[in-house]
Tab-separated table of C-alpha atoms in Angstrom:
chain	number	residue	atom	x	y	z
D	1265	MET	CA	-109.224	-59.744	24.631
D	1266	ASP	CA	-112.738	-60.271	25.975
D	1267	GLY	CA	-112.725	-63.169	28.409
D	1268	THR	CA	-109.073	-64.047	27.812
D	1269	ILE	CA	-107.234	-60.918	28.960
D	1270	ILE	CA	-109.963	-58.889	30.653
D	1271	ASP	CA	-113.226	-60.201	32.073
D	1272	THR	CA	-115.615	-58.186	29.910
D	1273	GLU	CA	-118.074	-60.927	28.979
D	1274	PRO	CA	-120.396	-60.174	31.948
D	1275	ILE	CA	-120.365	-56.486	30.925
D	1276	TRP	CA	-121.249	-57.321	27.319
D	1277	GLN	CA	-124.087	-59.485	28.583
D	1278	ARG	CA	-125.383	-56.675	30.824
D	1279	SER	CA	-125.357	-54.372	27.802
D	1280	GLN	CA	-127.450	-56.884	25.849
D	1281	VAL	CA	-129.957	-57.243	28.697
D	1282	GLU	CA	-130.353	-53.477	29.093
D	1283	LEU	CA	-130.686	-52.882	25.359
D	1284	THR	CA	-133.299	-55.603	24.844
D	1285	GLN	CA	-135.258	-54.396	27.877
D	1286	ARG	CA	-135.350	-50.882	26.450
D	1287	HIS	CA	-136.927	-52.266	23.288
D	1288	GLY	CA	-139.286	-54.714	24.982
D	1289	ALA	CA	-137.470	-57.677	23.444
D	1290	GLU	CA	-136.977	-61.074	25.054
D	1291	TRP	CA	-133.396	-62.006	25.947
D	1292	THR	CA	-132.127	-64.954	27.967
D	1293	HIS	CA	-128.838	-65.870	29.593
D	1294	GLU	CA	-128.469	-68.582	26.953
D	1295	ASP	CA	-128.890	-65.956	24.216
D	1296	GLY	CA	-126.000	-64.041	25.762
D	1297	LEU	CA	-123.790	-67.120	25.963
D	1298	SER	CA	-124.441	-67.852	22.294
D	1299	LEU	CA	-122.716	-64.575	21.350
D	1300	VAL	CA	-119.463	-65.220	23.240
D	1301	GLY	CA	-116.615	-64.902	20.744
D	1302	SER	CA	-118.853	-63.683	17.902
D	1303	GLY	CA	-118.142	-60.672	15.751
D	1304	LEU	CA	-120.053	-57.595	16.875
D	1305	GLU	CA	-121.917	-57.289	13.589
D	1306	ARG	CA	-123.242	-60.832	14.011
D	1307	SER	CA	-124.260	-59.985	17.584
D	1308	GLY	CA	-126.009	-56.874	16.295
D	1309	GLU	CA	-127.912	-58.890	13.712
D	1310	ILE	CA	-129.127	-61.353	16.342
D	1311	LEU	CA	-130.204	-58.568	18.711
D	1312	ARG	CA	-132.056	-56.868	15.856
D	1313	ASP	CA	-133.785	-60.151	14.982
D	1314	LYS	CA	-134.791	-60.459	18.656
D	1315	GLY	CA	-136.620	-57.137	18.486
D	1316	VAL	CA	-134.102	-54.330	19.070
D	1317	ASP	CA	-135.378	-51.602	16.739
D	1318	MET	CA	-132.009	-50.185	15.703
D	1319	GLU	CA	-129.681	-50.622	12.774
D	1320	VAL	CA	-126.914	-53.197	13.292
D	1321	GLU	CA	-124.175	-50.558	13.388
D	1322	GLU	CA	-126.142	-48.531	15.940
D	1323	ILE	CA	-126.449	-51.632	18.134
D	1324	VAL	CA	-122.723	-52.301	17.860
D	1325	GLN	CA	-121.837	-48.723	18.781
D	1326	TRP	CA	-124.321	-48.678	21.694
D	1327	MET	CA	-122.911	-51.875	23.207
D	1328	THR	CA	-119.305	-50.802	22.643
D	1329	ASP	CA	-119.923	-47.440	24.315
D	1330	TYR	CA	-121.668	-49.181	27.223
D	1331	VAL	CA	-118.737	-51.535	27.818
D	1332	MET	CA	-116.165	-48.760	27.439
D	1333	ARG	CA	-117.959	-46.639	30.055
D	1334	GLU	CA	-117.918	-49.575	32.454
D	1335	LEU	CA	-114.219	-50.218	31.868
D	1336	ARG	CA	-113.263	-46.587	32.357
D	1337	SER	CA	-115.242	-46.295	35.582
D	1338	ALA	CA	-113.074	-48.787	37.476
D	1339	GLU	CA	-109.867	-50.823	37.396
D	1340	LEU	CA	-109.704	-53.106	34.355
D	1341	PRO	CA	-110.973	-56.599	35.299
D	1342	TRP	CA	-107.857	-58.574	34.345
D	1343	ARG	CA	-108.238	-62.324	33.985
D	1344	PRO	CA	-105.988	-64.330	36.356
D	1345	GLY	CA	-102.439	-64.600	35.015
D	1346	ALA	CA	-103.104	-62.774	31.747
D	1347	ARG	CA	-101.424	-59.433	32.445
D	1348	GLU	CA	-98.425	-61.090	34.071
D	1349	LEU	CA	-97.916	-63.385	31.075
D	1350	ILE	CA	-98.183	-60.544	28.550
D	1351	GLU	CA	-95.682	-58.422	30.449
D	1352	GLU	CA	-93.223	-61.299	30.827
D	1353	LEU	CA	-93.462	-62.090	27.109
D	1354	HIS	CA	-92.561	-58.471	26.406
D	1355	ASP	CA	-89.682	-58.503	28.905
D	1356	ARG	CA	-88.240	-61.631	27.279
D	1357	GLY	CA	-88.482	-60.273	23.751
D	1358	VAL	CA	-91.352	-62.377	22.420
D	1359	PRO	CA	-93.459	-60.253	20.015
D	1360	THR	CA	-97.183	-60.213	20.818
D	1361	ALA	CA	-100.395	-59.046	19.167
D	1362	LEU	CA	-103.858	-58.398	20.550
D	1363	VAL	CA	-106.461	-60.024	18.265
D	1364	THR	CA	-110.060	-59.168	19.113
D	1365	MET	CA	-113.461	-58.786	17.514
D	1366	SER	CA	-114.149	-55.722	19.653
D	1367	ARG	CA	-113.805	-52.342	17.960
D	1368	ARG	CA	-110.344	-50.786	17.830
D	1369	LYS	CA	-111.291	-47.896	20.099
D	1370	MET	CA	-112.152	-50.388	22.818
D	1371	ALA	CA	-109.150	-52.640	22.182
D	1372	LEU	CA	-106.881	-49.650	22.707
D	1373	VAL	CA	-108.270	-49.189	26.236
D	1374	THR	CA	-106.724	-52.543	27.165
D	1375	ALA	CA	-103.576	-52.088	25.073
D	1376	GLU	CA	-102.855	-48.677	26.546
D	1377	ALA	CA	-103.377	-49.945	30.104
D	1378	LEU	CA	-100.372	-52.227	29.593
D	1379	GLY	CA	-98.175	-49.307	28.604
D	1380	ASP	CA	-94.725	-50.061	27.203
D	1381	ARG	CA	-94.920	-53.699	28.324
D	1382	GLY	CA	-97.913	-54.496	26.139
D	1383	PHE	CA	-98.622	-55.511	22.565
D	1384	ARG	CA	-96.646	-54.570	19.471
D	1385	VAL	CA	-99.726	-54.942	17.274
D	1386	VAL	CA	-103.490	-54.558	17.745
D	1387	VAL	CA	-105.910	-56.140	15.253
D	1388	ALA	CA	-109.545	-55.349	16.022
D	1389	GLY	CA	-112.883	-56.371	14.575
D	1390	ASP	CA	-113.155	-53.250	12.425
D	1391	ASP	CA	-109.698	-53.899	10.933
D	1392	VAL	CA	-110.744	-57.036	9.016
D	1393	ASP	CA	-113.514	-57.903	6.572
D	1394	ARG	CA	-114.433	-61.256	8.093
D	1395	PRO	CA	-114.839	-61.920	11.843
D	1396	LYS	CA	-113.879	-64.988	13.827
D	1397	PRO	CA	-114.292	-67.945	13.180
D	1398	TYR	CA	-112.560	-66.849	9.962
D	1399	PRO	CA	-108.766	-66.640	10.419
D	1400	ASP	CA	-108.388	-63.156	8.895
D	1401	ALA	CA	-107.584	-61.301	12.132
D	1402	TYR	CA	-104.935	-63.817	13.185
D	1403	LEU	CA	-103.378	-63.829	9.725
D	1404	ALA	CA	-103.272	-60.028	9.777
D	1405	ALA	CA	-101.604	-60.049	13.191
D	1406	ALA	CA	-98.940	-62.545	12.098
D	1407	ALA	CA	-98.246	-60.494	8.972
D	1408	ALA	CA	-97.925	-57.310	11.031
D	1409	LEU	CA	-95.446	-59.075	13.343
D	1410	ASP	CA	-93.609	-60.446	10.266
D	1411	VAL	CA	-93.840	-64.049	11.465
D	1412	ASP	CA	-95.309	-67.211	10.000
D	1413	PRO	CA	-98.721	-67.983	11.565
D	1414	THR	CA	-97.593	-71.561	12.254
D	1415	ALA	CA	-94.825	-70.194	14.525
D	1416	CYS	CA	-97.400	-68.315	16.611
D	1417	VAL	CA	-99.222	-69.281	19.803
D	1418	ALA	CA	-102.821	-68.039	20.066
D	1419	VAL	CA	-104.700	-67.935	23.380
D	1420	GLU	CA	-108.506	-68.004	23.183
D	1421	ASP	CA	-111.483	-68.481	25.496
D	1422	SER	CA	-114.352	-69.219	23.070
D	1423	ALA	CA	-115.122	-71.908	20.517
D	1424	THR	CA	-115.388	-69.226	17.817
D	1425	GLY	CA	-112.011	-67.772	18.727
D	1426	VAL	CA	-110.383	-71.199	18.901
D	1427	ALA	CA	-111.739	-72.007	15.447
D	1428	ALA	CA	-110.263	-68.783	14.039
D	1429	ALA	CA	-106.864	-69.420	15.591
D	1430	VAL	CA	-106.767	-73.039	14.415
D	1431	ALA	CA	-107.770	-71.992	10.904
D	1432	SER	CA	-104.854	-69.558	10.802
D	1433	GLY	CA	-102.398	-72.373	11.515
D	1434	ALA	CA	-101.342	-71.034	14.915
D	1435	VAL	CA	-100.709	-73.337	17.856
D	1436	THR	CA	-103.856	-72.742	19.893
D	1437	VAL	CA	-104.304	-72.656	23.647
D	1438	ALA	CA	-107.960	-72.832	24.730
D	1439	VAL	CA	-108.559	-71.343	28.180
D	1440	GLU	CA	-112.068	-71.949	29.530
D	1441	HIS	CA	-113.971	-69.072	31.056
D	1442	ILE	CA	-117.659	-68.334	30.379
D	1443	VAL	CA	-118.307	-71.259	28.024
D	1444	PRO	CA	-116.979	-74.831	28.360
D	1445	LEU	CA	-114.315	-75.837	25.843
D	1446	ALA	CA	-113.424	-79.327	27.027
D	1447	ASP	CA	-115.657	-80.999	24.444
D	1448	ILE	CA	-114.431	-79.122	21.379
D	1449	ALA	CA	-112.085	-81.069	19.154
D	1450	ALA	CA	-109.947	-78.134	18.063
D	1451	GLY	CA	-106.993	-76.600	19.851
D	1452	ASP	CA	-103.584	-77.932	20.832
D	1453	VAL	CA	-103.668	-77.193	24.580
D	1454	HIS	CA	-106.644	-76.913	26.950
D	1455	LEU	CA	-106.406	-74.991	30.243
D	1456	THR	CA	-108.868	-73.760	32.840
D	1457	THR	CA	-106.795	-70.690	33.760
D	1458	LEU	CA	-103.656	-68.742	32.861
D	1459	GLU	CA	-102.866	-68.271	36.537
D	1460	GLY	CA	-99.386	-69.640	37.174
D	1461	VAL	CA	-98.639	-69.987	33.437
D	1462	ASP	CA	-95.406	-68.088	32.888
D	1463	VAL	CA	-93.384	-67.968	29.662
D	1464	ASP	CA	-91.432	-71.122	30.473
D	1465	ARG	CA	-94.635	-73.037	31.177
D	1466	LEU	CA	-96.238	-71.722	27.979
D	1467	ALA	CA	-93.189	-72.866	25.986
D	1468	GLU	CA	-93.361	-76.277	27.638
D	1469	LEU	CA	-97.052	-76.653	26.820
D	1470	THR	CA	-96.828	-75.491	23.204
D	1471	GLY	CA	-93.324	-76.656	22.262
D	1472	PRO	CA	-94.346	-80.036	20.771
D	1473	ALA	CA	-97.028	-78.464	18.558
D	1474	LEU	CA	-94.667	-75.678	17.450
D	1475	ALA	CA	-92.019	-78.266	16.561
D	1476	ALA	CA	-94.562	-80.279	14.584
D	1477	ARG	CA	-95.617	-77.177	12.629
D	1478	ALA	CA	-91.965	-76.340	11.907
D	1479	ALA	CA	-91.288	-79.870	10.665
D	1480	HIS	CA	-93.985	-79.464	8.035
D	1481	GLN	CA	-92.590	-76.201	6.696
D	1482	PRO	CA	-90.726	-76.281	3.342
D	1483	GLY	CA	-87.162	-77.398	3.957
D	1484	GLY	CA	-87.885	-80.107	6.496
D	1485	ALA	CA	-87.569	-80.225	10.241
D	1486	ALA	CA	-85.482	-77.118	10.879
D	1487	PRO	CA	-87.506	-74.576	12.854
D	1488	SER	CA	-88.332	-71.254	11.278
D	1489	ALA	CA	-86.538	-68.142	12.487
D	1490	SER	CA	-89.571	-67.108	14.512
D	1491	SER	CA	-89.853	-70.565	16.102
D	1492	ALA	CA	-86.183	-70.452	16.998
D	1493	HIS	CA	-86.688	-66.977	18.451
D	1494	LEU	CA	-89.527	-68.224	20.658
D	1495	GLU	CA	-87.450	-71.204	21.824
D	1496	GLU	CA	-84.434	-69.006	22.537
D	1497	THR	CA	-86.315	-66.331	24.434
D	1498	THR	CA	-88.237	-68.792	26.583
D	1499	ARG	CA	-85.216	-70.716	27.892
């Protein structure tokens, strides 16, 4: 969600700056960049180690409330092409899930803004035991959609998120935003924006990797039902 669908990373970083200033702690732009894609508990631990005199859960709640207030005070800051792609996927019958390390109450702000043309499933950071880069959230999303993870396409904007998606077995599209991703080895497709990427283009970009995953499934090269569904609905 953060940085891939809506441009919340600058808001998260403002929350970190304000919180550390309140506690007289040192915080740099590089410190903020190091947290992109991290689970909130990990972010809370780092902020506490930097000198924020609060419990980790209090830090997480403070930052989440800060970001939610910012989001509710104005139009959601959609990333270029993201909303259009999500809505077209829905219109063409491709099941989608929102997988985020933000808390569920915040994830629902984005999910509800999409209305009936949004996600079938939301998996948030407080829904799983282990955060990204562990694959738990992506595996939970695939299970909730009743599809094999290897027949899924994951779109991520951070190295941590890409690692989680790759570990789940999903075909992974890395879209650069706040942090550079060109040098990371993981991921099947690298983009600099989702602008202009419609469903047909997404199928074109990810089709070879999806076919390769399907070929390695038990039973040989025949695509799984979910792979066939994606191919059918994107023609």
